[in-house]
PDB file of C-alpha atoms in Angstrom:
ATOM      1  CA  MET H 648     -21.135  81.414 -10.010  1.00 49.00           C
ATOM      2  CA  LEU H 649     -19.167  84.568 -10.828  1.00 46.00           C
ATOM      3  CA  LYS H 650     -22.165  86.841 -10.112  1.00 44.00           C
ATOM      4  CA  LYS H 651     -22.269  85.636  -6.482  1.00 47.00           C
ATOM      5  CA  ALA H 652     -18.551  85.736  -6.102  1.00 45.00           C
ATOM      6  CA  LEU H 653     -18.381  89.293  -7.299  1.00 44.00           C
ATOM      7  CA  LEU H 654     -21.246  90.399  -5.126  1.00 44.00           C
ATOM      8  CA  GLY H 655     -19.543  88.867  -2.108  1.00 50.00           C
ATOM      9  CA  SER H 656     -16.381  90.498  -2.841  1.00 45.00           C
ATOM     10  CA  ALA H 657     -17.879  93.758  -3.368  1.00 43.00           C
ATOM     11  CA  MET H 658     -19.797  93.596  -0.082  1.00 45.00           C
ATOM     12  CA  LEU H 659     -16.548  92.641   1.775  1.00 43.00           C
ATOM     13  CA  LEU H 660     -14.727  95.477   0.207  1.00 43.00           C
ATOM     14  CA  ALA H 661     -17.394  97.902   1.176  1.00 42.00           C
ATOM     15  CA  ALA H 662     -17.183  96.807   4.794  1.00 45.00           C
ATOM     16  CA  THR H 663     -13.548  97.045   4.817  1.00 42.00           C
ATOM     17  CA  LEU H 664     -13.321 100.517   3.285  1.00 40.00           C
ATOM     18  CA  GLY H 665     -16.102 101.730   5.617  1.00 43.00           C
ATOM     19  CA  HIS H 666     -13.689 101.634   8.544  1.00 43.00           C
ATOM     20  CA  ALA H 667     -11.616 104.306   6.683  1.00 41.00           C
ATOM     21  CA  GLN H 668     -14.540 106.803   6.795  1.00 42.00           C
ATOM     22  CA  ASP H 669     -14.750 108.928   9.854  1.00 40.00           C
ATOM     23  CA  ALA H 670     -16.717 111.816  11.312  1.00 35.00           C
ATOM     24  CA  ASN H 671     -14.786 114.118   9.027  1.00 40.00           C
ATOM     25  CA  ALA H 672     -16.131 112.514   5.737  1.00 43.00           C
ATOM     26  CA  PRO H 673     -15.587 114.807   2.778  1.00 48.00           C
ATOM     27  CA  ILE H 674     -18.318 117.171   1.613  1.00 40.00           C
ATOM     28  CA  PRO H 675     -20.040 115.780  -1.429  1.00 47.00           C
ATOM     29  CA  PRO H 676     -19.144 117.989  -4.506  1.00 57.00           C
ATOM     30  CA  ALA H 677     -21.854 120.093  -6.376  1.00 60.00           C
ATOM     31  CA  SER H 678     -23.480 118.596  -9.308  1.00 70.00           C
ATOM     32  CA  SER H 679     -21.341 118.268 -12.186  1.00 91.00           C
ATOM     33  CA  LEU H 680     -20.943 116.574 -15.581  1.00 96.00           C
ATOM     34  CA  SER H 681     -17.405 115.268 -16.624  1.00 97.00           C
ATOM     35  CA  PRO H 682     -16.428 113.466 -19.692  1.00 98.00           C
ATOM     36  CA  PHE H 683     -13.731 110.773 -19.407  1.00 99.00           C
ATOM     37  CA  VAL H 684     -11.502 108.432 -21.348  1.00 99.00           C
ATOM     38  CA  GLY H 685     -10.391 104.917 -20.213  1.00 99.00           C
ATOM     39  CA  LEU H 686      -7.842 102.204 -21.143  1.00 99.00           C
ATOM     40  CA  GLY H 687      -7.318  98.813 -19.573  1.00 99.00           C
ATOM     41  CA  LEU H 688      -6.621  95.231 -19.869  1.00 99.00           C
ATOM     42  CA  THR H 689      -9.218  92.415 -19.099  1.00 99.00           C
ATOM     43  CA  PHE H 690      -8.603  88.641 -18.634  1.00 99.00           C
ATOM     44  CA  GLY H 691     -10.860  85.571 -18.673  1.00 98.00           C
ATOM     45  CA  GLY H 692     -13.579  84.005 -20.679  1.00 99.00           C
ATOM     46  CA  ASP H 693     -13.880  80.825 -22.825  1.00 99.00           C
ATOM     47  CA  GLN H 694     -11.350  80.290 -25.437  1.00 98.00           C
ATOM     48  CA  ILE H 695     -12.526  81.072 -29.079  1.00 97.00           C
ATOM     49  CA  GLY H 696     -11.242  78.622 -31.520  1.00 95.00           C
ATOM     50  CA  LYS H 697      -8.033  76.800 -31.396  1.00 94.00           C
ATOM     51  CA  ASP H 698      -4.520  77.771 -30.219  1.00 93.00           C
ATOM     52  CA  ILE H 699      -2.891  79.960 -32.855  1.00 89.00           C
ATOM     53  CA  GLN H 700       0.375  78.513 -33.968  1.00 85.00           C
ATOM     54  CA  TYR H 701       3.165  80.757 -35.352  1.00 81.00           C
ATOM     55  CA  SER H 702       5.968  79.740 -37.799  1.00 77.00           C
ATOM     56  CA  ASN H 703       8.468  80.639 -34.993  1.00 74.00           C
ATOM     57  CA  GLY H 704       6.980  77.983 -32.670  1.00 77.00           C
ATOM     58  CA  ASN H 705       4.973  80.561 -30.494  1.00 81.00           C
ATOM     59  CA  SER H 706       1.360  80.409 -30.070  1.00 86.00           C
ATOM     60  CA  SER H 707      -1.509  82.465 -28.631  1.00 90.00           C
ATOM     61  CA  LYS H 708      -5.159  82.126 -27.756  1.00 94.00           C
ATOM     62  CA  LEU H 709      -8.296  84.329 -28.140  1.00 97.00           C
ATOM     63  CA  HIS H 710     -10.692  84.615 -25.189  1.00 98.00           C
ATOM     64  CA  ALA H 711     -14.193  85.921 -25.037  1.00 98.00           C
ATOM     65  CA  GLY H 712     -13.176  88.031 -21.984  1.00 99.00           C
ATOM     66  CA  GLY H 713     -10.010  89.599 -23.390  1.00 98.00           C
ATOM     67  CA  LEU H 714      -8.027  91.840 -23.745  1.00 98.00           C
ATOM     68  CA  VAL H 715      -7.831  95.507 -24.597  1.00 98.00           C
ATOM     69  CA  ASP H 716     -10.643  97.784 -23.202  1.00 99.00           C
ATOM     70  CA  LEU H 717     -10.805 101.363 -24.713  1.00 99.00           C
ATOM     71  CA  ARG H 718     -13.738 103.633 -23.484  1.00 99.00           C
ATOM     72  CA  VAL H 719     -15.167 107.081 -23.592  1.00 99.00           C
ATOM     73  CA  GLY H 720     -18.045 108.406 -21.544  1.00 99.00           C
ATOM     74  CA  ALA H 721     -19.442 110.909 -19.173  1.00 99.00           C
ATOM     75  CA  GLU H 722     -20.081 110.987 -15.375  1.00 98.00           C
ATOM     76  CA  TYR H 723     -22.788 112.861 -13.575  1.00 98.00           C
ATOM     77  CA  ARG H 724     -22.165 113.731  -9.764  1.00 96.00           C
ATOM     78  CA  VAL H 725     -25.265 114.235  -7.610  1.00 95.00           C
ATOM     79  CA  SER H 726     -25.369 117.339  -5.753  1.00 92.00           C
ATOM     80  CA  GLY H 727     -24.920 116.910  -1.871  1.00 91.00           C
ATOM     81  CA  SER H 728     -24.471 113.206  -2.345  1.00 95.00           C
ATOM     82  CA  PRO H 729     -21.641 110.622  -2.642  1.00 97.00           C
ATOM     83  CA  LEU H 730     -23.658 109.235  -5.564  1.00 98.00           C
ATOM     84  CA  SER H 731     -22.529 109.297  -9.075  1.00 98.00           C
ATOM     85  CA  PHE H 732     -23.588 107.885 -12.552  1.00 98.00           C
ATOM     86  CA  GLN H 733     -21.635 106.922 -15.669  1.00 99.00           C
ATOM     87  CA  LEU H 734     -22.498 106.104 -19.227  1.00 99.00           C
ATOM     88  CA  SER H 735     -19.777 105.055 -21.535  1.00 99.00           C
ATOM     89  CA  ALA H 736     -19.161 103.357 -25.077  1.00 99.00           C
ATOM     90  CA  GLY H 737     -16.129 101.285 -25.563  1.00 99.00           C
ATOM     91  CA  TYR H 738     -14.179  99.023 -27.863  1.00 99.00           C
ATOM     92  CA  HIS H 739     -12.999  95.700 -26.485  1.00 99.00           C
ATOM     93  CA  VAL H 740     -10.938  93.410 -28.341  1.00 98.00           C
ATOM     94  CA  ASP H 741      -8.665  90.242 -28.115  1.00 98.00           C
ATOM     95  CA  THR H 742      -6.400  89.909 -31.154  1.00 95.00           C
ATOM     96  CA  SER H 743      -3.591  87.645 -32.302  1.00 88.00           C
ATOM     97  CA  LEU H 744      -0.218  88.888 -33.175  1.00 69.00           C
ATOM     98  CA  ALA H 745      -0.156  90.559 -36.612  1.00 64.00           C
ATOM     99  CA  ALA H 746       1.410  88.356 -39.283  1.00 63.00           C
ATOM    100  CA  ASP H 747       1.677  88.552 -42.938  1.00 67.00           C
ATOM    101  CA  ASN H 748      -0.125  85.295 -43.600  1.00 74.00           C
ATOM    102  CA  GLY H 749      -3.095  85.963 -41.407  1.00 81.00           C
ATOM    103  CA  SER H 750      -4.712  87.302 -38.179  1.00 89.00           C
ATOM    104  CA  ALA H 751      -7.617  86.633 -35.823  1.00 95.00           C
ATOM    105  CA  SER H 752      -9.457  88.720 -33.391  1.00 97.00           C
ATOM    106  CA  PHE H 753     -12.648  88.856 -31.237  1.00 98.00           C
ATOM    107  CA  LYS H 754     -14.189  92.455 -31.302  1.00 98.00           C
ATOM    108  CA  ARG H 755     -17.133  94.024 -29.566  1.00 99.00           C
ATOM    109  CA  PHE H 756     -18.591  97.526 -28.538  1.00 99.00           C
ATOM    110  CA  PRO H 757     -19.870  97.482 -25.047  1.00 99.00           C
ATOM    111  CA  ILE H 758     -22.237 100.136 -23.744  1.00 99.00           C
ATOM    112  CA  GLU H 759     -22.238 100.520 -19.869  1.00 99.00           C
ATOM    113  CA  LEU H 760     -24.505 102.272 -17.352  1.00 99.00           C
ATOM    114  CA  LEU H 761     -22.951 102.262 -13.889  1.00 99.00           C
ATOM    115  CA  ALA H 762     -23.648 103.860 -10.388  1.00 99.00           C
ATOM    116  CA  HIS H 763     -21.005 104.585  -7.833  1.00 99.00           C
ATOM    117  CA  TRP H 764     -20.854 105.453  -4.173  1.00 98.00           C
ATOM    118  CA  ALA H 765     -17.944 107.309  -2.723  1.00 98.00           C
ATOM    119  CA  ILE H 766     -16.641 105.801   0.664  1.00 97.00           C
ATOM    120  CA  ASN H 767     -14.256 108.684   1.057  1.00 96.00           C
ATOM    121  CA  ASP H 768     -12.136 110.906  -1.183  1.00 93.00           C
ATOM    122  CA  SER H 769      -9.924 108.032  -2.299  1.00 97.00           C
ATOM    123  CA  TRP H 770     -12.267 105.091  -2.796  1.00 98.00           C
ATOM    124  CA  ARG H 771     -15.695 104.245  -4.320  1.00 98.00           C
ATOM    125  CA  ILE H 772     -17.590 101.219  -5.141  1.00 99.00           C
ATOM    126  CA  GLY H 773     -20.008 100.692  -7.972  1.00 99.00           C
ATOM    127  CA  GLY H 774     -21.746  98.513 -10.460  1.00 99.00           C
ATOM    128  CA  GLY H 775     -24.249  98.270 -13.137  1.00 99.00           C
ATOM    129  CA  VAL H 776     -25.163  96.789 -16.533  1.00 99.00           C
ATOM    130  CA  ARG H 777     -23.391  96.288 -19.740  1.00 99.00           C
ATOM    131  CA  LYS H 778     -24.406  95.313 -23.361  1.00 99.00           C
ATOM    132  CA  ALA H 779     -21.703  94.329 -25.782  1.00 99.00           C
ATOM    133  CA  LEU H 780     -22.866  95.175 -29.447  1.00 99.00           C
ATOM    134  CA  SER H 781     -21.600  93.835 -32.757  1.00 99.00           C
ATOM    135  CA  ALA H 782     -19.652  90.987 -31.053  1.00 99.00           C
ATOM    136  CA  GLU H 783     -17.700  89.145 -33.858  1.00 98.00           C
ATOM    137  CA  ALA H 784     -14.802  86.860 -34.173  1.00 98.00           C
ATOM    138  CA  LYS H 785     -12.949  87.449 -37.472  1.00 96.00           C
ATOM    139  CA  SER H 786      -9.912  85.727 -39.052  1.00 94.00           C
ATOM    140  CA  SER H 787      -8.126  86.062 -42.428  1.00 91.00           C
ATOM    141  CA  GLY H 788      -5.454  83.969 -44.188  1.00 88.00           C
ATOM    142  CA  LEU H 789      -4.053  81.149 -42.180  1.00 83.00           C
ATOM    143  CA  GLY H 790      -6.051  82.469 -39.162  1.00 87.00           C
ATOM    144  CA  THR H 791      -9.072  80.961 -40.605  1.00 89.00           C
ATOM    145  CA  GLY H 792      -7.631  77.532 -39.699  1.00 90.00           C
ATOM    146  CA  TYR H 793      -7.845  78.484 -35.992  1.00 93.00           C
ATOM    147  CA  VAL H 794     -10.714  80.785 -35.520  1.00 95.00           C
ATOM    148  CA  ALA H 795     -13.938  80.835 -37.489  1.00 95.00           C
ATOM    149  CA  ASN H 796     -15.689  83.979 -38.724  1.00 97.00           C
ATOM    150  CA  GLU H 797     -18.605  84.177 -36.519  1.00 98.00           C
ATOM    151  CA  LYS H 798     -21.167  86.719 -35.042  1.00 98.00           C
ATOM    152  CA  PHE H 799     -22.628  86.691 -31.593  1.00 99.00           C
ATOM    153  CA  ASN H 800     -25.380  88.290 -29.520  1.00 99.00           C
ATOM    154  CA  SER H 801     -24.518  89.189 -26.001  1.00 99.00           C
ATOM    155  CA  SER H 802     -26.527  88.883 -22.848  1.00 98.00           C
ATOM    156  CA  THR H 803     -26.951  91.985 -20.595  1.00 99.00           C
ATOM    157  CA  GLY H 804     -24.004  91.701 -18.416  1.00 99.00           C
ATOM    158  CA  VAL H 805     -23.438  92.641 -14.661  1.00 99.00           C
ATOM    159  CA  VAL H 806     -20.508  94.815 -13.727  1.00 99.00           C
ATOM    160  CA  LEU H 807     -19.026  95.341 -10.167  1.00 99.00           C
ATOM    161  CA  GLU H 808     -15.973  97.475  -9.455  1.00 99.00           C
ATOM    162  CA  VAL H 809     -13.967  99.329  -7.072  1.00 99.00           C
ATOM    163  CA  GLU H 810     -12.259 102.602  -7.985  1.00 99.00           C
ATOM    164  CA  THR H 811      -9.382 104.528  -6.358  1.00 99.00           C
ATOM    165  CA  PHE H 812      -8.173 108.102  -6.799  1.00 98.00           C
ATOM    166  CA  ALA H 813      -4.907 107.555  -4.831  1.00 96.00           C
ATOM    167  CA  LEU H 814      -2.940 109.078  -7.623  1.00 95.00           C
ATOM    168  CA  SER H 815      -5.096 112.105  -8.379  1.00 96.00           C
ATOM    169  CA  PRO H 816      -8.646 113.385  -8.128  1.00 95.00           C
ATOM    170  CA  LYS H 817      -8.746 113.256 -11.899  1.00 97.00           C
ATOM    171  CA  VAL H 818      -7.212 109.711 -12.444  1.00 98.00           C
ATOM    172  CA  GLY H 819      -9.108 106.737 -11.356  1.00 98.00           C
ATOM    173  CA  ILE H 820      -7.935 103.223 -11.284  1.00 99.00           C
ATOM    174  CA  LYS H 821     -10.651 100.632 -11.545  1.00 99.00           C
ATOM    175  CA  ILE H 822     -10.490  96.983 -10.482  1.00 99.00           C
ATOM    176  CA  ARG H 823     -13.621  95.205 -11.846  1.00 99.00           C
ATOM    177  CA  GLY H 824     -15.322  91.963 -12.667  1.00 99.00           C
ATOM    178  CA  VAL H 825     -17.972  91.413 -15.448  1.00 99.00           C
ATOM    179  CA  SER H 826     -20.395  88.566 -15.828  1.00 99.00           C
ATOM    180  CA  GLU H 827     -21.788  88.074 -19.422  1.00 99.00           C
ATOM    181  CA  LYS H 828     -22.334  85.538 -22.197  1.00 99.00           C
ATOM    182  CA  TYR H 829     -22.343  85.353 -26.028  1.00 99.00           C
ATOM    183  CA  LYS H 830     -24.651  83.112 -28.231  1.00 99.00           C
ATOM    184  CA  SER H 831     -23.677  82.476 -31.747  1.00 98.00           C
ATOM    185  CA  GLN H 832     -25.672  83.780 -34.498  1.00 98.00           C
ATOM    186  CA  ASP H 833     -24.163  81.225 -36.841  1.00 97.00           C
ATOM    187  CA  VAL H 834     -23.928  78.043 -34.909  1.00 96.00           C
ATOM    188  CA  PRO H 835     -27.275  76.910 -33.112  1.00 96.00           C
ATOM    189  CA  GLY H 836     -26.842  76.246 -29.476  1.00 96.00           C
ATOM    190  CA  ARG H 837     -23.246  77.605 -29.299  1.00 97.00           C
ATOM    191  CA  GLU H 838     -22.587  79.784 -26.367  1.00 98.00           C
ATOM    192  CA  LEU H 839     -19.434  81.481 -25.062  1.00 98.00           C
ATOM    193  CA  ASP H 840     -18.677  82.718 -21.365  1.00 99.00           C
ATOM    194  CA  GLY H 841     -17.197  86.271 -21.627  1.00 99.00           C
ATOM    195  CA  SER H 842     -16.968  86.845 -18.005  1.00 99.00           C
ATOM    196  CA  HIS H 843     -13.813  88.463 -17.053  1.00 99.00           C
ATOM    197  CA  ILE H 844     -11.704  90.667 -14.387  1.00 99.00           C
ATOM    198  CA  GLY H 845      -9.853  93.676 -15.399  1.00 99.00           C
ATOM    199  CA  VAL H 846      -7.873  96.821 -14.482  1.00 99.00           C
ATOM    200  CA  ILE H 847      -8.822 100.010 -16.118  1.00 99.00           C
ATOM    201  CA  GLY H 848      -7.163 103.574 -15.925  1.00 99.00           C
ATOM    202  CA  VAL H 849      -9.570 106.434 -16.324  1.00 99.00           C
ATOM    203  CA  TYR H 850      -8.991 110.111 -16.848  1.00 98.00           C
ATOM    204  CA  TYR H 851     -11.743 112.633 -15.805  1.00 98.00           C
ATOM    205  CA  PHE H 852     -11.895 115.940 -17.446  1.00 96.00           C
ATOM    206  CA  ARG H 853     -13.060 117.998 -14.403  1.00 90.00           C
TER     207      ARG H 853
END
């Protein structure tokens, strides 16, 4: 299962990064509250509907784990500790190429609560929970022939991630995995796996 694979990867990564921590480990910062913004790409999850065909011969697919992840939030750093907490609200969407005769998309608004543990100045590991609100597949025009209009309820998802500050103390690069599912409100028994992996760039205002 993805949850077990993510947990195993996180434990292995923590053990590897632990060797980089020496007797001169950084002094944890004083307590602080910092807003942040993030933008990234995610990949994975079940396909939604059928392959979307375009008049030029190209095609595309919508997935329950894709594609563009936008977020805003705040981080609290615990005084005298490598521990920190994050709360964020996001907009997560996979969409077809815009066309005059139709479109299709899968949109949701995830709320995440995460905790992180700093290994050193450049790396930290973390995880937490996620709830995707107002999940909905929408289509118009010819797009309705490929993707049905449908609303979903999400499970409480699990997030595991590693973040590096190699570029700047204010710029984080997250590599993450998420395990979550969606149940249709319109089609009894229909369920989608929205699990995905992703890379997200984050700017911290601190």
